[in-house]
PDB file of C-alpha atoms in Angstrom:
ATOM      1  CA  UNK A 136      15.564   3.955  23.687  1.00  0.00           C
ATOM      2  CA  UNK A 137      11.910   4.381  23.271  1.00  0.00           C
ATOM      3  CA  UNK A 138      12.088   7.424  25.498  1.00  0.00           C
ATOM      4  CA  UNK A 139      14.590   8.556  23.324  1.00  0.00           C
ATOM      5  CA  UNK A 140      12.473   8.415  20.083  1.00  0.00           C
ATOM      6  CA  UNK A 141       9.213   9.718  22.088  1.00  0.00           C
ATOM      7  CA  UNK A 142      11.438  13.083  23.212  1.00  0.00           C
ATOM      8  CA  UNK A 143      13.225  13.463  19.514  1.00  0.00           C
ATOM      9  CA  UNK A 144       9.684  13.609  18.213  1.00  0.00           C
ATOM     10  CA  UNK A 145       7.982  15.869  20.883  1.00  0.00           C
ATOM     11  CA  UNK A 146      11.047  18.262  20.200  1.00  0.00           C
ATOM     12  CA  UNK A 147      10.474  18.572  16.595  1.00  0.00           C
ATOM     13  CA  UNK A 148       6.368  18.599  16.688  1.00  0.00           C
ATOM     14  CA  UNK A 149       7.373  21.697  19.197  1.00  0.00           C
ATOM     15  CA  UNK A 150       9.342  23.378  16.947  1.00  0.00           C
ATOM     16  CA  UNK A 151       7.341  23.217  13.547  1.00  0.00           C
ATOM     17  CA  UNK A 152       4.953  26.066  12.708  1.00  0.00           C
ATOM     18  CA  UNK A 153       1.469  26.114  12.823  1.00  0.00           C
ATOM     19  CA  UNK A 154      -0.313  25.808   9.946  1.00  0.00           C
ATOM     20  CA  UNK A 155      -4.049  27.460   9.478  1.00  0.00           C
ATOM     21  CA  UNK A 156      -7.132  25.201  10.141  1.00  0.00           C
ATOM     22  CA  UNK A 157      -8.917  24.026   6.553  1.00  0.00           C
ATOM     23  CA  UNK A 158     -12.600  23.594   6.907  1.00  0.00           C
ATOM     24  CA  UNK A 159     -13.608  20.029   6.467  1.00  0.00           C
ATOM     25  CA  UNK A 160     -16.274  20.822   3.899  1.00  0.00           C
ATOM     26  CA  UNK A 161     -13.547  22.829   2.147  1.00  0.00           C
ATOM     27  CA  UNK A 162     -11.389  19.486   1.994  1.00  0.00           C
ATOM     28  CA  UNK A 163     -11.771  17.339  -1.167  1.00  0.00           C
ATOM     29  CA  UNK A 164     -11.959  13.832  -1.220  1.00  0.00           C
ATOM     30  CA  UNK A 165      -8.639  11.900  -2.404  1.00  0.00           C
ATOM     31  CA  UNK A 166      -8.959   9.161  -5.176  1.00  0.00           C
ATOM     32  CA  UNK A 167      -7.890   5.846  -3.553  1.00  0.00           C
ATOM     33  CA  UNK A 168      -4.016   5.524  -4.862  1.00  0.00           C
ATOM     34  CA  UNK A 169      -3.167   2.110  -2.595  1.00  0.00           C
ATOM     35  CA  UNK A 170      -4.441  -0.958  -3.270  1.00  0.00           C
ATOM     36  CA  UNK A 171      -4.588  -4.078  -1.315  1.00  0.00           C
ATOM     37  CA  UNK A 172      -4.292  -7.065  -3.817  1.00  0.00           C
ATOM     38  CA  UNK A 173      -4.678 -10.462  -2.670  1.00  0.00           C
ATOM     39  CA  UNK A 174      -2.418 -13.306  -4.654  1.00  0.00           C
ATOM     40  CA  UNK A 175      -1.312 -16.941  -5.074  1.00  0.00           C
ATOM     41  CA  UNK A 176       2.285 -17.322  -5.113  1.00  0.00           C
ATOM     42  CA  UNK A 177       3.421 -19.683  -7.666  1.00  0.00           C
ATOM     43  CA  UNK A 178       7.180 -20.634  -7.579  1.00  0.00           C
ATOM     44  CA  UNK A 179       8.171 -16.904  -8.606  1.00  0.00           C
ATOM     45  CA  UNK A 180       5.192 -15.528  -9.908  1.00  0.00           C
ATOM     46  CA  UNK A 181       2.129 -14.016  -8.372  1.00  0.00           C
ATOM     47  CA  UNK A 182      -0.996 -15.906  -9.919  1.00  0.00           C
ATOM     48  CA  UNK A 183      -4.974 -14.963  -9.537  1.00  0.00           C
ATOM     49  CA  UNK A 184      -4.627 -11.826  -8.228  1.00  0.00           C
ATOM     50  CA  UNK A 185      -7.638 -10.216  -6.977  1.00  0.00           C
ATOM     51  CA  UNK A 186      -8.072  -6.429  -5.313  1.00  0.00           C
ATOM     52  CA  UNK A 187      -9.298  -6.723  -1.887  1.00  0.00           C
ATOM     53  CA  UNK A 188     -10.482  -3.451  -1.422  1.00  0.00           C
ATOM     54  CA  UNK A 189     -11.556  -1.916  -4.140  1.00  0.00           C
ATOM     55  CA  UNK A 190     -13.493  -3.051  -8.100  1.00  0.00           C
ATOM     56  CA  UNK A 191     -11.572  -3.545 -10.796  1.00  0.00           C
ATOM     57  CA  UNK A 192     -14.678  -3.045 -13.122  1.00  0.00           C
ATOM     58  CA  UNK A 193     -15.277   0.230 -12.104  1.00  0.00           C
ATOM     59  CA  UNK A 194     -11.917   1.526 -10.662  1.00  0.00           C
ATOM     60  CA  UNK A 195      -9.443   2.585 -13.355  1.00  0.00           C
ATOM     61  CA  UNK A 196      -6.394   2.173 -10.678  1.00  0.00           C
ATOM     62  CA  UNK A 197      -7.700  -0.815  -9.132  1.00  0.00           C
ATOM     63  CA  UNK A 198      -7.220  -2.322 -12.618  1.00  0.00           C
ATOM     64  CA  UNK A 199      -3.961  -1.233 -12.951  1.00  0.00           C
ATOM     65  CA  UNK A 200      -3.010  -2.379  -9.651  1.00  0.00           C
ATOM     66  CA  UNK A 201      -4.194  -5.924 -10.822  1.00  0.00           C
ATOM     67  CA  UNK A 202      -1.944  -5.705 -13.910  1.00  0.00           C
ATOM     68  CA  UNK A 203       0.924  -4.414 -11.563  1.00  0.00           C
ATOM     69  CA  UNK A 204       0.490  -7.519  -9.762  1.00  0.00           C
ATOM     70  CA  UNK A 205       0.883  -9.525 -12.449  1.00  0.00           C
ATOM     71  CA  UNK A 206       3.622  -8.950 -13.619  1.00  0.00           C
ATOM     72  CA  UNK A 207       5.837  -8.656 -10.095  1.00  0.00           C
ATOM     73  CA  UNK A 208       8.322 -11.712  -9.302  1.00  0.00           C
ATOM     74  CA  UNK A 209       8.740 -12.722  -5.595  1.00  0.00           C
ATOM     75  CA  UNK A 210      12.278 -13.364  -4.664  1.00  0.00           C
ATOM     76  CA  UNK A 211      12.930 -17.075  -3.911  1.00  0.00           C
ATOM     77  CA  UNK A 212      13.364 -17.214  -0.243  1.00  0.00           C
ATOM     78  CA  UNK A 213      10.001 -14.868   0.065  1.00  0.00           C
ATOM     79  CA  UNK A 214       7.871 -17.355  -2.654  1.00  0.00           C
ATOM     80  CA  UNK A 215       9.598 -20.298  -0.030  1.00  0.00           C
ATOM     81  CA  UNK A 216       8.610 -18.602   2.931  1.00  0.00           C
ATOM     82  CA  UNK A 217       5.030 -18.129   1.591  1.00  0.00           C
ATOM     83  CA  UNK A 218       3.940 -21.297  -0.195  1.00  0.00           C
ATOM     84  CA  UNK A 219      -0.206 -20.318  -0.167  1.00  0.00           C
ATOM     85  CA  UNK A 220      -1.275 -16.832  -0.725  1.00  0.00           C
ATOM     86  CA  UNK A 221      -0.116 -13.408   0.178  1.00  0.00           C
ATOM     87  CA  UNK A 222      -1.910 -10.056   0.354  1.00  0.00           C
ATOM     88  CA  UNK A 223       0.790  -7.133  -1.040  1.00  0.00           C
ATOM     89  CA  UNK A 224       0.033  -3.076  -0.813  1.00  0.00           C
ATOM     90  CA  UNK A 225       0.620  -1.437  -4.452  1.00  0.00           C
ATOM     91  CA  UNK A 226       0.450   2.139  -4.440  1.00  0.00           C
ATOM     92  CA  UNK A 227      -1.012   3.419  -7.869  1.00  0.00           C
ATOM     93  CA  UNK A 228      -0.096   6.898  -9.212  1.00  0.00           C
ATOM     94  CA  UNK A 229      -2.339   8.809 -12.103  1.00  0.00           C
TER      95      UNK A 229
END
């Protein structure tokens, strides 16, 4: 099966057209849109949330990520399954 998947992938990076070389200094850097935020799970509710990567003092979407946190309820057999903390991904777009 893995075979499979390695040869379905070759086959279509073989096929796909190449695409002109960008000079790295020409490449701008990309404003951070993930965040990794770090939370205590409290029956359903995420409680003290904090971003693990990033400020929320000085990163607009950082912030928001934190209020995104907030306000997200954990299914019940997830919240069971993790009874401490868990760490969640949120991506945030401008």
């Amino acid at each position: 099966m893995l075979f499979q998947v390695l040869a379905f992938t070759a086959a279509l990076g073989a096929h796909s057209a190449p695409q002109a070389a960008v000079p790295a200094a020409a490449v701008e850097p990309v404003a951070q849109n993930a965040f990794v935020v770090d939370c205590q799970v409290s029956g359903q509710a995420l409680t003290d949330c904090k971003v693990v990567d990033a400020d929320p003092a000085t990163d607009a979407r950082a912030a928001t990520a934190l209020k995104l946190a907030a306000q997200i309820q954990v299914p019940e057999g997830v919240a069971l399954a993790n009874p401490g903390r868990m760490k969640i991904r949120l991506n945030v777009n401008p």
